[in-house]
Structures are given as C-alpha cells and as structure tokens.
mmCIF file with all atom_site columns, C-alpha atoms in Angstrom:
data_model
loop_
_atom_site.group_PDB
_atom_site.id
_atom_site.type_symbol
_atom_site.label_atom_id
_atom_site.label_alt_id
_atom_site.label_comp_id
_atom_site.label_asym_id
_atom_site.label_entity_id
_atom_site.label_seq_id
_atom_site.pdbx_PDB_ins_code
_atom_site.Cartn_x
_atom_site.Cartn_y
_atom_site.Cartn_z
_atom_site.occupancy
_atom_site.B_iso_or_equiv
_atom_site.pdbx_formal_charge
_atom_site.auth_seq_id
_atom_site.auth_comp_id
_atom_site.auth_asym_id
_atom_site.auth_atom_id
_atom_site.pdbx_PDB_model_num
ATOM 1   C CA . GLU A 1 1   ? -0.010  -0.110 0.011   1.00 94.00 ? 193 GLU A CA 1
ATOM 2   C CA . VAL A 1 2   ? 1.326   3.398  -0.898  1.00 96.00 ? 194 VAL A CA 1
ATOM 3   C CA . GLN A 1 3   ? 1.876   5.749  2.072   1.00 97.00 ? 195 GLN A CA 1
ATOM 4   C CA . LEU A 1 4   ? 2.946   9.400  2.016   1.00 98.00 ? 196 LEU A CA 1
ATOM 5   C CA . VAL A 1 5   ? 3.431   10.996 5.336   1.00 98.00 ? 197 VAL A CA 1
ATOM 6   C CA . GLU A 1 6   ? 4.104   14.663 5.727   1.00 98.00 ? 198 GLU A CA 1
ATOM 7   C CA . SER A 1 7   ? 5.674   16.363 8.564   1.00 98.00 ? 199 SER A CA 1
ATOM 8   C CA . GLY A 1 8   ? 7.239   19.651 9.468   1.00 98.00 ? 200 GLY A CA 1
ATOM 9   C CA . GLY A 1 9   ? 4.430   21.996 9.567   1.00 98.00 ? 201 GLY A CA 1
ATOM 10  C CA . GLY A 1 10  ? 3.534   24.485 12.277  1.00 98.00 ? 202 GLY A CA 1
ATOM 11  C CA . LEU A 1 11  ? 3.242   28.120 13.041  1.00 98.00 ? 203 LEU A CA 1
ATOM 12  C CA . VAL A 1 12  ? 5.890   30.479 11.773  1.00 98.00 ? 204 VAL A CA 1
ATOM 13  C CA . GLN A 1 13  ? 6.242   34.216 11.527  1.00 98.00 ? 205 GLN A CA 1
ATOM 14  C CA . ARG A 1 14  ? 5.916   36.270 8.287   1.00 98.00 ? 206 ARG A CA 1
ATOM 15  C CA . GLY A 1 15  ? 9.398   36.224 6.549   1.00 98.00 ? 207 GLY A CA 1
ATOM 16  C CA . GLY A 1 16  ? 10.493  32.959 8.466   1.00 98.00 ? 208 GLY A CA 1
ATOM 17  C CA . SER A 1 17  ? 11.325  29.639 6.892   1.00 98.00 ? 209 SER A CA 1
ATOM 18  C CA . LEU A 1 18  ? 10.001  26.112 7.343   1.00 98.00 ? 210 LEU A CA 1
ATOM 19  C CA . ARG A 1 19  ? 10.959  22.688 5.860   1.00 98.00 ? 211 ARG A CA 1
ATOM 20  C CA . LEU A 1 20  ? 8.368   20.110 5.049   1.00 98.00 ? 212 LEU A CA 1
ATOM 21  C CA . SER A 1 21  ? 9.152   16.631 4.606   1.00 98.00 ? 213 SER A CA 1
ATOM 22  C CA . CYS A 1 22  ? 7.191   13.499 3.175   1.00 98.00 ? 214 CYS A CA 1
ATOM 23  C CA . ALA A 1 23  ? 8.188   9.988  3.944   1.00 98.00 ? 215 ALA A CA 1
ATOM 24  C CA . ALA A 1 24  ? 7.094   7.699  1.141   1.00 98.00 ? 216 ALA A CA 1
ATOM 25  C CA . SER A 1 25  ? 6.531   3.843  1.296   1.00 97.00 ? 217 SER A CA 1
ATOM 26  C CA . GLY A 1 26  ? 4.802   1.050  -0.549  1.00 96.00 ? 218 GLY A CA 1
ATOM 27  C CA . PHE A 1 27  ? 6.192   1.875  -3.952  1.00 95.00 ? 219 PHE A CA 1
ATOM 28  C CA . THR A 1 28  ? 9.413   2.152  -6.142  1.00 96.00 ? 220 THR A CA 1
ATOM 29  C CA . PHE A 1 29  ? 10.105  5.826  -5.250  1.00 96.00 ? 221 PHE A CA 1
ATOM 30  C CA . THR A 1 30  ? 12.564  6.372  -8.041  1.00 97.00 ? 222 THR A CA 1
ATOM 31  C CA . ASN A 1 31  ? 9.897   5.611  -10.587 1.00 96.00 ? 223 ASN A CA 1
ATOM 32  C CA . TYR A 1 32  ? 7.598   8.555  -9.744  1.00 96.00 ? 224 TYR A CA 1
ATOM 33  C CA . TRP A 1 33  ? 7.473   12.274 -10.102 1.00 98.00 ? 225 TRP A CA 1
ATOM 34  C CA . LEU A 1 34  ? 6.349   13.756 -6.777  1.00 98.00 ? 226 LEU A CA 1
ATOM 35  C CA . THR A 1 35  ? 4.173   16.839 -6.152  1.00 98.00 ? 227 THR A CA 1
ATOM 36  C CA . TRP A 1 36  ? 3.259   19.281 -3.365  1.00 98.00 ? 228 TRP A CA 1
ATOM 37  C CA . VAL A 1 37  ? -0.318  20.735 -3.564  1.00 98.00 ? 229 VAL A CA 1
ATOM 38  C CA . ARG A 1 38  ? -1.685  23.193 -0.907  1.00 98.00 ? 230 ARG A CA 1
ATOM 39  C CA . GLN A 1 39  ? -5.223  24.180 0.184   1.00 98.00 ? 231 GLN A CA 1
ATOM 40  C CA . ALA A 1 40  ? -5.806  27.391 2.144   1.00 98.00 ? 232 ALA A CA 1
ATOM 41  C CA . PRO A 1 41  ? -8.389  27.140 4.978   1.00 97.00 ? 233 PRO A CA 1
ATOM 42  C CA . GLY A 1 42  ? -11.887 26.908 3.282   1.00 96.00 ? 234 GLY A CA 1
ATOM 43  C CA . LYS A 1 43  ? -10.497 27.227 -0.127  1.00 98.00 ? 235 LYS A CA 1
ATOM 44  C CA . GLY A 1 44  ? -9.842  25.181 -3.166  1.00 98.00 ? 236 GLY A CA 1
ATOM 45  C CA . LEU A 1 45  ? -6.568  23.271 -4.266  1.00 98.00 ? 237 LEU A CA 1
ATOM 46  C CA . GLU A 1 46  ? -3.417  24.842 -5.521  1.00 98.00 ? 238 GLU A CA 1
ATOM 47  C CA . TRP A 1 47  ? -0.603  22.927 -7.138  1.00 98.00 ? 239 TRP A CA 1
ATOM 48  C CA . VAL A 1 48  ? 2.723   24.091 -5.776  1.00 98.00 ? 240 VAL A CA 1
ATOM 49  C CA . ALA A 1 49  ? 5.490   22.300 -7.152  1.00 98.00 ? 241 ALA A CA 1
ATOM 50  C CA . ASN A 1 50  ? 6.640   18.992 -9.105  1.00 97.00 ? 242 ASN A CA 1
ATOM 51  C CA . ILE A 1 51  ? 9.972   17.145 -9.165  1.00 98.00 ? 243 ILE A CA 1
ATOM 52  C CA . LYS A 1 52  ? 11.098  14.500 -11.569 1.00 98.00 ? 244 LYS A CA 1
ATOM 53  C CA . GLU A 1 53  ? 12.179  11.044 -10.688 1.00 97.00 ? 245 GLU A CA 1
ATOM 54  C CA . ASP A 1 54  ? 15.863  11.879 -10.691 1.00 96.00 ? 246 ASP A CA 1
ATOM 55  C CA . GLY A 1 55  ? 15.348  15.481 -9.514  1.00 96.00 ? 247 GLY A CA 1
ATOM 56  C CA . SER A 1 56  ? 16.567  16.868 -12.715 1.00 97.00 ? 248 SER A CA 1
ATOM 57  C CA . GLU A 1 57  ? 13.463  18.806 -13.728 1.00 97.00 ? 249 GLU A CA 1
ATOM 58  C CA . ARG A 1 58  ? 11.365  20.926 -11.284 1.00 98.00 ? 250 ARG A CA 1
ATOM 59  C CA . TYR A 1 59  ? 8.411   23.216 -11.715 1.00 98.00 ? 251 TYR A CA 1
ATOM 60  C CA . TYR A 1 60  ? 6.708   25.777 -9.493  1.00 98.00 ? 252 TYR A CA 1
ATOM 61  C CA . VAL A 1 61  ? 3.673   27.954 -9.449  1.00 98.00 ? 253 VAL A CA 1
ATOM 62  C CA . ASP A 1 62  ? 4.599   31.504 -10.025 1.00 98.00 ? 254 ASP A CA 1
ATOM 63  C CA . SER A 1 63  ? 3.708   32.699 -6.522  1.00 98.00 ? 255 SER A CA 1
ATOM 64  C CA . VAL A 1 64  ? 6.441   30.508 -4.939  1.00 98.00 ? 256 VAL A CA 1
ATOM 65  C CA . LYS A 1 65  ? 9.174   30.839 -7.390  1.00 98.00 ? 257 LYS A CA 1
ATOM 66  C CA . GLY A 1 66  ? 12.309  32.068 -5.833  1.00 98.00 ? 258 GLY A CA 1
ATOM 67  C CA . ARG A 1 67  ? 11.005  31.355 -2.352  1.00 98.00 ? 259 ARG A CA 1
ATOM 68  C CA . PHE A 1 68  ? 10.287  27.599 -2.249  1.00 98.00 ? 260 PHE A CA 1
ATOM 69  C CA . THR A 1 69  ? 12.516  24.755 -3.348  1.00 98.00 ? 261 THR A CA 1
ATOM 70  C CA . ILE A 1 70  ? 11.273  21.147 -3.958  1.00 98.00 ? 262 ILE A CA 1
ATOM 71  C CA . SER A 1 71  ? 13.725  18.389 -3.506  1.00 98.00 ? 263 SER A CA 1
ATOM 72  C CA . ARG A 1 72  ? 14.095  14.777 -2.830  1.00 98.00 ? 264 ARG A CA 1
ATOM 73  C CA . ASP A 1 73  ? 16.324  12.219 -1.518  1.00 98.00 ? 265 ASP A CA 1
ATOM 74  C CA . ASN A 1 74  ? 16.033  8.849  -3.314  1.00 98.00 ? 266 ASN A CA 1
ATOM 75  C CA . ALA A 1 75  ? 18.217  7.159  -1.040  1.00 97.00 ? 267 ALA A CA 1
ATOM 76  C CA . LYS A 1 76  ? 15.813  7.897  1.859   1.00 98.00 ? 268 LYS A CA 1
ATOM 77  C CA . ASN A 1 77  ? 12.568  7.703  -0.062  1.00 98.00 ? 269 ASN A CA 1
ATOM 78  C CA . SER A 1 78  ? 11.801  11.304 1.054   1.00 98.00 ? 270 SER A CA 1
ATOM 79  C CA . LEU A 1 79  ? 10.437  14.488 -0.506  1.00 98.00 ? 271 LEU A CA 1
ATOM 80  C CA . TYR A 1 80  ? 10.903  17.983 0.803   1.00 98.00 ? 272 TYR A CA 1
ATOM 81  C CA . LEU A 1 81  ? 9.718   21.425 0.359   1.00 98.00 ? 273 LEU A CA 1
ATOM 82  C CA . GLN A 1 82  ? 11.926  24.144 1.747   1.00 98.00 ? 274 GLN A CA 1
ATOM 83  C CA . MET A 1 83  ? 9.869   27.347 2.074   1.00 98.00 ? 275 MET A CA 1
ATOM 84  C CA . ASN A 1 84  ? 11.568  30.601 2.724   1.00 98.00 ? 276 ASN A CA 1
ATOM 85  C CA . SER A 1 85  ? 10.170  34.329 3.076   1.00 98.00 ? 277 SER A CA 1
ATOM 86  C CA . LEU A 1 86  ? 6.816   33.005 4.148   1.00 98.00 ? 278 LEU A CA 1
ATOM 87  C CA . ARG A 1 87  ? 3.853   35.131 3.713   1.00 98.00 ? 279 ARG A CA 1
ATOM 88  C CA . ALA A 1 88  ? 0.381   35.116 5.231   1.00 97.00 ? 280 ALA A CA 1
ATOM 89  C CA . GLU A 1 89  ? -1.059  33.787 1.886   1.00 98.00 ? 281 GLU A CA 1
ATOM 90  C CA . ASP A 1 90  ? 1.058   30.712 2.163   1.00 98.00 ? 282 ASP A CA 1
ATOM 91  C CA . THR A 1 91  ? -0.967  29.541 5.148   1.00 98.00 ? 283 THR A CA 1
ATOM 92  C CA . ALA A 1 92  ? -2.490  26.111 4.070   1.00 98.00 ? 284 ALA A CA 1
ATOM 93  C CA . VAL A 1 93  ? -2.428  22.521 4.437   1.00 98.00 ? 285 VAL A CA 1
ATOM 94  C CA . TYR A 1 94  ? 0.286   21.055 2.351   1.00 98.00 ? 286 TYR A CA 1
ATOM 95  C CA . TYR A 1 95  ? -0.171  17.719 0.589   1.00 98.00 ? 287 TYR A CA 1
ATOM 96  C CA . CYS A 1 96  ? 2.504   15.408 -0.570  1.00 98.00 ? 288 CYS A CA 1
ATOM 97  C CA . THR A 1 97  ? 1.423   13.292 -3.654  1.00 98.00 ? 289 THR A CA 1
ATOM 98  C CA . GLN A 1 98  ? 2.458   11.061 -6.455  1.00 97.00 ? 290 GLN A CA 1
ATOM 99  C CA . TYR A 1 99  ? 2.222   12.513 -9.971  1.00 96.00 ? 291 TYR A CA 1
ATOM 100 C CA . SER A 1 100 ? 1.709   10.294 -12.960 1.00 94.00 ? 292 SER A CA 1
ATOM 101 C CA . SER A 1 101 ? 3.745   11.788 -15.925 1.00 94.00 ? 293 SER A CA 1
ATOM 102 C CA . THR A 1 102 ? 2.076   9.376  -18.231 1.00 94.00 ? 294 THR A CA 1
ATOM 103 C CA . TRP A 1 103 ? -1.647  10.222 -17.259 1.00 93.00 ? 295 TRP A CA 1
ATOM 104 C CA . GLY A 1 104 ? -1.219  13.593 -15.659 1.00 93.00 ? 296 GLY A CA 1
ATOM 105 C CA . TRP A 1 105 ? -3.048  12.654 -12.544 1.00 95.00 ? 297 TRP A CA 1
ATOM 106 C CA . ILE A 1 106 ? -2.123  13.575 -8.824  1.00 95.00 ? 298 ILE A CA 1
ATOM 107 C CA . ASP A 1 107 ? -2.698  10.491 -6.707  1.00 94.00 ? 299 ASP A CA 1
ATOM 108 C CA . PRO A 1 108 ? -2.580  9.194  -4.026  1.00 96.00 ? 300 PRO A CA 1
ATOM 109 C CA . TRP A 1 109 ? -2.258  12.027 -1.501  1.00 97.00 ? 301 TRP A CA 1
ATOM 110 C CA . GLY A 1 110 ? -0.740  12.123 2.029   1.00 97.00 ? 302 GLY A CA 1
ATOM 111 C CA . GLN A 1 111 ? -2.898  13.357 4.905   1.00 97.00 ? 303 GLN A CA 1
ATOM 112 C CA . GLY A 1 112 ? -1.353  16.806 4.687   1.00 98.00 ? 304 GLY A CA 1
ATOM 113 C CA . THR A 1 113 ? 0.416   19.125 7.106   1.00 98.00 ? 305 THR A CA 1
ATOM 114 C CA . LEU A 1 114 ? -0.761  22.406 8.245   1.00 98.00 ? 306 LEU A CA 1
ATOM 115 C CA . VAL A 1 115 ? 1.393   25.556 7.734   1.00 98.00 ? 307 VAL A CA 1
ATOM 116 C CA . THR A 1 116 ? 0.328   28.708 9.517   1.00 98.00 ? 308 THR A CA 1
ATOM 117 C CA . VAL A 1 117 ? 2.006   31.998 8.853   1.00 98.00 ? 309 VAL A CA 1
ATOM 118 C CA . SER A 1 118 ? 1.329   34.670 11.471  1.00 96.00 ? 310 SER A CA 1
ATOM 119 C CA . SER A 1 119 ? 1.465   38.438 10.528  1.00 85.00 ? 311 SER A CA 1
ATOM 120 C CA . ASP B 2 1   ? -1.296  29.606 -17.719 1.00 96.00 ? 226 ASP B CA 1
ATOM 121 C CA . ILE B 2 2   ? -4.509  27.471 -18.298 1.00 98.00 ? 227 ILE B CA 1
ATOM 122 C CA . GLN B 2 3   ? -7.448  28.629 -16.342 1.00 98.00 ? 228 GLN B CA 1
ATOM 123 C CA . MET B 2 4   ? -9.955  26.230 -15.178 1.00 98.00 ? 229 MET B CA 1
ATOM 124 C CA . THR B 2 5   ? -13.634 27.154 -14.471 1.00 98.00 ? 230 THR B CA 1
ATOM 125 C CA . GLN B 2 6   ? -16.090 24.927 -12.719 1.00 98.00 ? 231 GLN B CA 1
ATOM 126 C CA . SER B 2 7   ? -19.838 25.323 -12.441 1.00 97.00 ? 232 SER B CA 1
ATOM 127 C CA . PRO B 2 8   ? -21.752 25.437 -10.406 1.00 97.00 ? 233 PRO B CA 1
ATOM 128 C CA . SER B 2 9   ? -19.808 26.282 -7.166  1.00 98.00 ? 234 SER B CA 1
ATOM 129 C CA . SER B 2 10  ? -22.434 24.199 -5.391  1.00 97.00 ? 235 SER B CA 1
ATOM 130 C CA . VAL B 2 11  ? -25.435 22.119 -5.891  1.00 97.00 ? 236 VAL B CA 1
ATOM 131 C CA . SER B 2 12  ? -27.961 20.738 -3.636  1.00 97.00 ? 237 SER B CA 1
ATOM 132 C CA . ALA B 2 13  ? -29.367 17.364 -4.497  1.00 96.00 ? 238 ALA B CA 1
ATOM 133 C CA . SER B 2 14  ? -31.184 14.215 -3.049  1.00 95.00 ? 239 SER B CA 1
ATOM 134 C CA . VAL B 2 15  ? -29.875 10.663 -2.732  1.00 96.00 ? 240 VAL B CA 1
ATOM 135 C CA . GLY B 2 16  ? -30.677 9.115  -6.016  1.00 96.00 ? 241 GLY B CA 1
ATOM 136 C CA . ASP B 2 17  ? -30.468 12.155 -8.161  1.00 97.00 ? 242 ASP B CA 1
ATOM 137 C CA . ARG B 2 18  ? -28.399 12.592 -11.189 1.00 97.00 ? 243 ARG B CA 1
ATOM 138 C CA . VAL B 2 19  ? -25.729 15.359 -10.734 1.00 98.00 ? 244 VAL B CA 1
ATOM 139 C CA . THR B 2 20  ? -23.779 16.956 -13.498 1.00 98.00 ? 245 THR B CA 1
ATOM 140 C CA . ILE B 2 21  ? -20.682 19.221 -12.727 1.00 98.00 ? 246 ILE B CA 1
ATOM 141 C CA . THR B 2 22  ? -19.036 21.179 -15.756 1.00 98.00 ? 247 THR B CA 1
ATOM 142 C CA . CYS B 2 23  ? -15.382 22.253 -16.055 1.00 98.00 ? 248 CYS B CA 1
ATOM 143 C CA . ARG B 2 24  ? -14.158 24.517 -18.945 1.00 98.00 ? 249 ARG B CA 1
ATOM 144 C CA . ALA B 2 25  ? -10.623 25.220 -19.847 1.00 98.00 ? 250 ALA B CA 1
ATOM 145 C CA . SER B 2 26  ? -9.288  28.592 -21.073 1.00 98.00 ? 251 SER B CA 1
ATOM 146 C CA . GLN B 2 27  ? -7.494  26.660 -24.030 1.00 98.00 ? 252 GLN B CA 1
ATOM 147 C CA . ASP B 2 28  ? -7.463  23.319 -25.699 1.00 98.00 ? 253 ASP B CA 1
ATOM 148 C CA . ILE B 2 29  ? -6.506  20.566 -23.319 1.00 98.00 ? 254 ILE B CA 1
ATOM 149 C CA . SER B 2 30  ? -7.383  17.667 -25.626 1.00 97.00 ? 255 SER B CA 1
ATOM 150 C CA . SER B 2 31  ? -8.359  14.971 -22.984 1.00 97.00 ? 256 SER B CA 1
ATOM 151 C CA . TRP B 2 32  ? -5.831  15.996 -20.420 1.00 98.00 ? 257 TRP B CA 1
ATOM 152 C CA . LEU B 2 33  ? -8.303  16.359 -17.463 1.00 98.00 ? 258 LEU B CA 1
ATOM 153 C CA . ALA B 2 34  ? -8.692  14.688 -14.013 1.00 98.00 ? 259 ALA B CA 1
ATOM 154 C CA . TRP B 2 35  ? -11.379 14.820 -11.482 1.00 98.00 ? 260 TRP B CA 1
ATOM 155 C CA . TYR B 2 36  ? -10.937 14.534 -7.764  1.00 98.00 ? 261 TYR B CA 1
ATOM 156 C CA . GLN B 2 37  ? -13.356 13.952 -5.145  1.00 98.00 ? 262 GLN B CA 1
ATOM 157 C CA . GLN B 2 38  ? -12.711 15.639 -1.473  1.00 98.00 ? 263 GLN B CA 1
ATOM 158 C CA . GLU B 2 39  ? -14.793 14.554 1.567   1.00 97.00 ? 264 GLU B CA 1
ATOM 159 C CA . PRO B 2 40  ? -14.663 17.069 4.484   1.00 94.00 ? 265 PRO B CA 1
ATOM 160 C CA . GLY B 2 41  ? -11.453 16.861 6.528   1.00 94.00 ? 266 GLY B CA 1
ATOM 161 C CA . LYS B 2 42  ? -9.960  14.304 4.144   1.00 97.00 ? 267 LYS B CA 1
ATOM 162 C CA . ALA B 2 43  ? -7.300  14.472 1.240   1.00 98.00 ? 268 ALA B CA 1
ATOM 163 C CA . PRO B 2 44  ? -8.640  14.472 -2.315  1.00 98.00 ? 269 PRO B CA 1
ATOM 164 C CA . LYS B 2 45  ? -9.024  11.309 -4.179  1.00 97.00 ? 270 LYS B CA 1
ATOM 165 C CA . LEU B 2 46  ? -8.727  10.582 -7.857  1.00 98.00 ? 271 LEU B CA 1
ATOM 166 C CA . LEU B 2 47  ? -11.939 9.643  -9.602  1.00 98.00 ? 272 LEU B CA 1
ATOM 167 C CA . ILE B 2 48  ? -11.324 10.120 -13.398 1.00 98.00 ? 273 ILE B CA 1
ATOM 168 C CA . TYR B 2 49  ? -8.519  10.717 -15.448 1.00 97.00 ? 274 TYR B CA 1
ATOM 169 C CA . THR B 2 50  ? -7.851  11.704 -19.299 1.00 97.00 ? 275 THR B CA 1
ATOM 170 C CA . ALA B 2 51  ? -11.303 13.025 -19.036 1.00 98.00 ? 276 ALA B CA 1
ATOM 171 C CA . SER B 2 52  ? -13.147 9.803  -19.078 1.00 98.00 ? 277 SER B CA 1
ATOM 172 C CA . SER B 2 53  ? -11.112 6.769  -17.783 1.00 97.00 ? 278 SER B CA 1
ATOM 173 C CA . LEU B 2 54  ? -12.517 5.660  -14.319 1.00 98.00 ? 279 LEU B CA 1
ATOM 174 C CA . GLN B 2 55  ? -9.775  5.121  -11.790 1.00 97.00 ? 280 GLN B CA 1
ATOM 175 C CA . SER B 2 56  ? -9.527  1.597  -10.292 1.00 96.00 ? 281 SER B CA 1
ATOM 176 C CA . GLY B 2 57  ? -11.930 1.026  -7.301  1.00 97.00 ? 282 GLY B CA 1
ATOM 177 C CA . VAL B 2 58  ? -14.138 4.143  -8.045  1.00 98.00 ? 283 VAL B CA 1
ATOM 178 C CA . PRO B 2 59  ? -17.954 3.284  -8.416  1.00 98.00 ? 284 PRO B CA 1
ATOM 179 C CA . SER B 2 60  ? -19.368 3.060  -12.017 1.00 98.00 ? 285 SER B CA 1
ATOM 180 C CA . ARG B 2 61  ? -22.088 5.715  -11.088 1.00 98.00 ? 286 ARG B CA 1
ATOM 181 C CA . PHE B 2 62  ? -19.292 8.271  -11.761 1.00 98.00 ? 287 PHE B CA 1
ATOM 182 C CA . SER B 2 63  ? -18.412 9.003  -15.395 1.00 98.00 ? 288 SER B CA 1
ATOM 183 C CA . GLY B 2 64  ? -16.499 11.700 -17.197 1.00 98.00 ? 289 GLY B CA 1
ATOM 184 C CA . SER B 2 65  ? -16.861 13.159 -20.705 1.00 98.00 ? 290 SER B CA 1
ATOM 185 C CA . GLY B 2 66  ? -15.535 15.993 -22.910 1.00 98.00 ? 291 GLY B CA 1
ATOM 186 C CA . SER B 2 67  ? -12.518 17.123 -24.878 1.00 98.00 ? 292 SER B CA 1
ATOM 187 C CA . GLY B 2 68  ? -10.822 20.257 -26.040 1.00 98.00 ? 293 GLY B CA 1
ATOM 188 C CA . THR B 2 69  ? -12.135 22.876 -23.526 1.00 98.00 ? 294 THR B CA 1
ATOM 189 C CA . ASP B 2 70  ? -15.364 21.515 -22.107 1.00 98.00 ? 295 ASP B CA 1
ATOM 190 C CA . PHE B 2 71  ? -15.778 18.608 -19.692 1.00 98.00 ? 296 PHE B CA 1
ATOM 191 C CA . THR B 2 72  ? -18.487 17.050 -17.468 1.00 98.00 ? 297 THR B CA 1
ATOM 192 C CA . LEU B 2 73  ? -18.497 14.865 -14.538 1.00 98.00 ? 298 LEU B CA 1
ATOM 193 C CA . THR B 2 74  ? -21.681 12.969 -13.943 1.00 98.00 ? 299 THR B CA 1
ATOM 194 C CA . ILE B 2 75  ? -22.772 11.087 -10.912 1.00 98.00 ? 300 ILE B CA 1
ATOM 195 C CA . SER B 2 76  ? -25.701 8.871  -12.220 1.00 97.00 ? 301 SER B CA 1
ATOM 196 C CA . SER B 2 77  ? -27.433 8.165  -8.906  1.00 96.00 ? 302 SER B CA 1
ATOM 197 C CA . LEU B 2 78  ? -26.129 10.109 -5.960  1.00 97.00 ? 303 LEU B CA 1
ATOM 198 C CA . GLN B 2 79  ? -25.196 8.004  -2.852  1.00 96.00 ? 304 GLN B CA 1
ATOM 199 C CA . PRO B 2 80  ? -24.811 9.369  0.861   1.00 94.00 ? 305 PRO B CA 1
ATOM 200 C CA . GLU B 2 81  ? -21.069 9.026  0.452   1.00 94.00 ? 306 GLU B CA 1
ATOM 201 C CA . ASP B 2 82  ? -20.982 11.139 -2.473  1.00 96.00 ? 307 ASP B CA 1
ATOM 202 C CA . PHE B 2 83  ? -21.746 14.383 -0.640  1.00 93.00 ? 308 PHE B CA 1
ATOM 203 C CA . ALA B 2 84  ? -18.398 16.185 -1.043  1.00 97.00 ? 309 ALA B CA 1
ATOM 204 C CA . THR B 2 85  ? -16.353 18.780 -3.022  1.00 98.00 ? 310 THR B CA 1
ATOM 205 C CA . TYR B 2 86  ? -15.230 17.956 -6.620  1.00 98.00 ? 311 TYR B CA 1
ATOM 206 C CA . TYR B 2 87  ? -12.300 19.431 -8.439  1.00 98.00 ? 312 TYR B CA 1
ATOM 207 C CA . CYS B 2 88  ? -11.250 19.218 -12.030 1.00 98.00 ? 313 CYS B CA 1
ATOM 208 C CA . GLN B 2 89  ? -7.496  19.600 -12.857 1.00 98.00 ? 314 GLN B CA 1
ATOM 209 C CA . GLN B 2 90  ? -5.652  20.208 -16.467 1.00 98.00 ? 315 GLN B CA 1
ATOM 210 C CA . ALA B 2 91  ? -2.736  17.858 -17.040 1.00 96.00 ? 316 ALA B CA 1
ATOM 211 C CA . LYS B 2 92  ? -1.811  19.398 -20.267 1.00 96.00 ? 317 LYS B CA 1
ATOM 212 C CA . SER B 2 93  ? 1.009   21.489 -18.944 1.00 95.00 ? 318 SER B CA 1
ATOM 213 C CA . PHE B 2 94  ? 2.770   23.122 -16.052 1.00 96.00 ? 319 PHE B CA 1
ATOM 214 C CA . PRO B 2 95  ? 1.656   24.824 -14.016 1.00 97.00 ? 320 PRO B CA 1
ATOM 215 C CA . LEU B 2 96  ? -0.961  22.433 -13.265 1.00 97.00 ? 321 LEU B CA 1
ATOM 216 C CA . THR B 2 97  ? -4.205  24.181 -12.319 1.00 98.00 ? 322 THR B CA 1
ATOM 217 C CA . PHE B 2 98  ? -7.472  23.238 -10.718 1.00 98.00 ? 323 PHE B CA 1
ATOM 218 C CA . GLY B 2 99  ? -11.008 24.405 -10.984 1.00 98.00 ? 324 GLY B CA 1
ATOM 219 C CA . GLY B 2 100 ? -12.543 26.347 -8.119  1.00 98.00 ? 325 GLY B CA 1
ATOM 220 C CA . GLY B 2 101 ? -14.485 23.326 -6.815  1.00 98.00 ? 326 GLY B CA 1
ATOM 221 C CA . THR B 2 102 ? -18.180 22.238 -6.727  1.00 98.00 ? 327 THR B CA 1
ATOM 222 C CA . LYS B 2 103 ? -19.729 21.422 -3.394  1.00 98.00 ? 328 LYS B CA 1
ATOM 223 C CA . VAL B 2 104 ? -22.373 18.683 -3.598  1.00 98.00 ? 329 VAL B CA 1
ATOM 224 C CA . GLU B 2 105 ? -24.811 19.218 -0.585  1.00 96.00 ? 330 GLU B CA 1
ATOM 225 C CA . ILE B 2 106 ? -27.816 17.297 0.820   1.00 87.00 ? 331 ILE B CA 1
ATOM 226 C CA . LYS B 2 107 ? -31.044 18.793 -0.253  1.00 87.00 ? 332 LYS B CA 1
#
C-alpha cells in the first residue's frame, strides 16, 4: 500500500522559513514524479511544485518561485519542500502526492500538514 | 497559464439524483483532465483521468466526458457517501491548475 506521510508543518512568523518532509513507502520511489499541493483554509486546491524522478526537472507555481524549493532524497525515499520568506497567503494544508507523468494525475495523497504563517 | 472554471460552485441534491458538474478550460487541453473528490477533513481522491477513464476502485456511477475545452463529471445516482467537493485539474502543461471546486450538498 502506498503511504505518504508529511511532517514539518507548524506556526511560523511572516518572513520565516520552514522545511516540510514527506516519507514515502509502498512503491518504487525512483519511478515517480512527486508533487506538493496546498489548500488554504476553506479554499480550493493549488498545485505548488513538481519534481522529476531523478530531480533533474522541477516546476513551480509563480507565487512561490524564488522562495520555495522542492527536492528529494531517493536514498531515503523522502520528498522535501523548503519554504523561505513565508507570507500570510502561504497558510495552508500542504499535501505530498505522487504524480503520473504518463496520465497527468495527482494521486494518491498524503494526509497533509498545516502551515500557519502569522503576521 | 491554463485557467479552469467549474460550475456550479455548489449544488443541492437528493440521494438518487443525477448530478452533473462542468469544467471549462481557457484553452484546448485535449483529454488531459482529471477529476477529484474531497470529503470534509480528508485528502482528495482521484476519480477520473484523461477525461473519461475511471480510476480503479471508483464506483461506476461516476463518469466523465468531454475534450478540448469543455468537460463534464456525472454522478448517475447520488449516494450518501458522494456528498463532497469535486475538483477538475488540467494535466496538459505546467503549471498544473485546478478548478475552483463544486460542493455537492444534501437537499
């Protein structure tokens, strides 16, 4: 069974930094692109970033470019999101997910970790 | 960027009703569209991919159709567990984008 378990969320001041982690199991980690998706409280889904199987390609939504960095450690079956210069509008539940580069879907999803940026 | 517009934003329906949700892309995305269901307090779950392919394990009362810019998600006979929020997502190009969501509520 695929499991994606996020950690690292919490309360941080505006302008601060936070590093999210996602521990993956139940699948061959190096065969999959991975994705971060976020959801602000009471709002819809927003794609944040994608990373290719070997880390050679990364894509970001414009609103986080230059502030967030997606990375992975294939030896540890782990995905990361380094978030710097945090803003109030970054407050959200952040989900770690698999991404199918063949079919374009995002699934399955972790349970999410809440990031709250205080102003 | 490709914008995704869903309608309606909410719908009230009864168990057994047929429910249709539409999603429009701001440009041609061929069949590169997925649909997700999100129950309150839970992570989203994939229902449909490439516009009309049913994900394994998803009940056959869910179906998707469309291509180009206009797409539809249909629930043929609404069940109690289907009361949730539904999102479309374009998979044509980065940045991936979602529709605003459609909340299916109990009438």
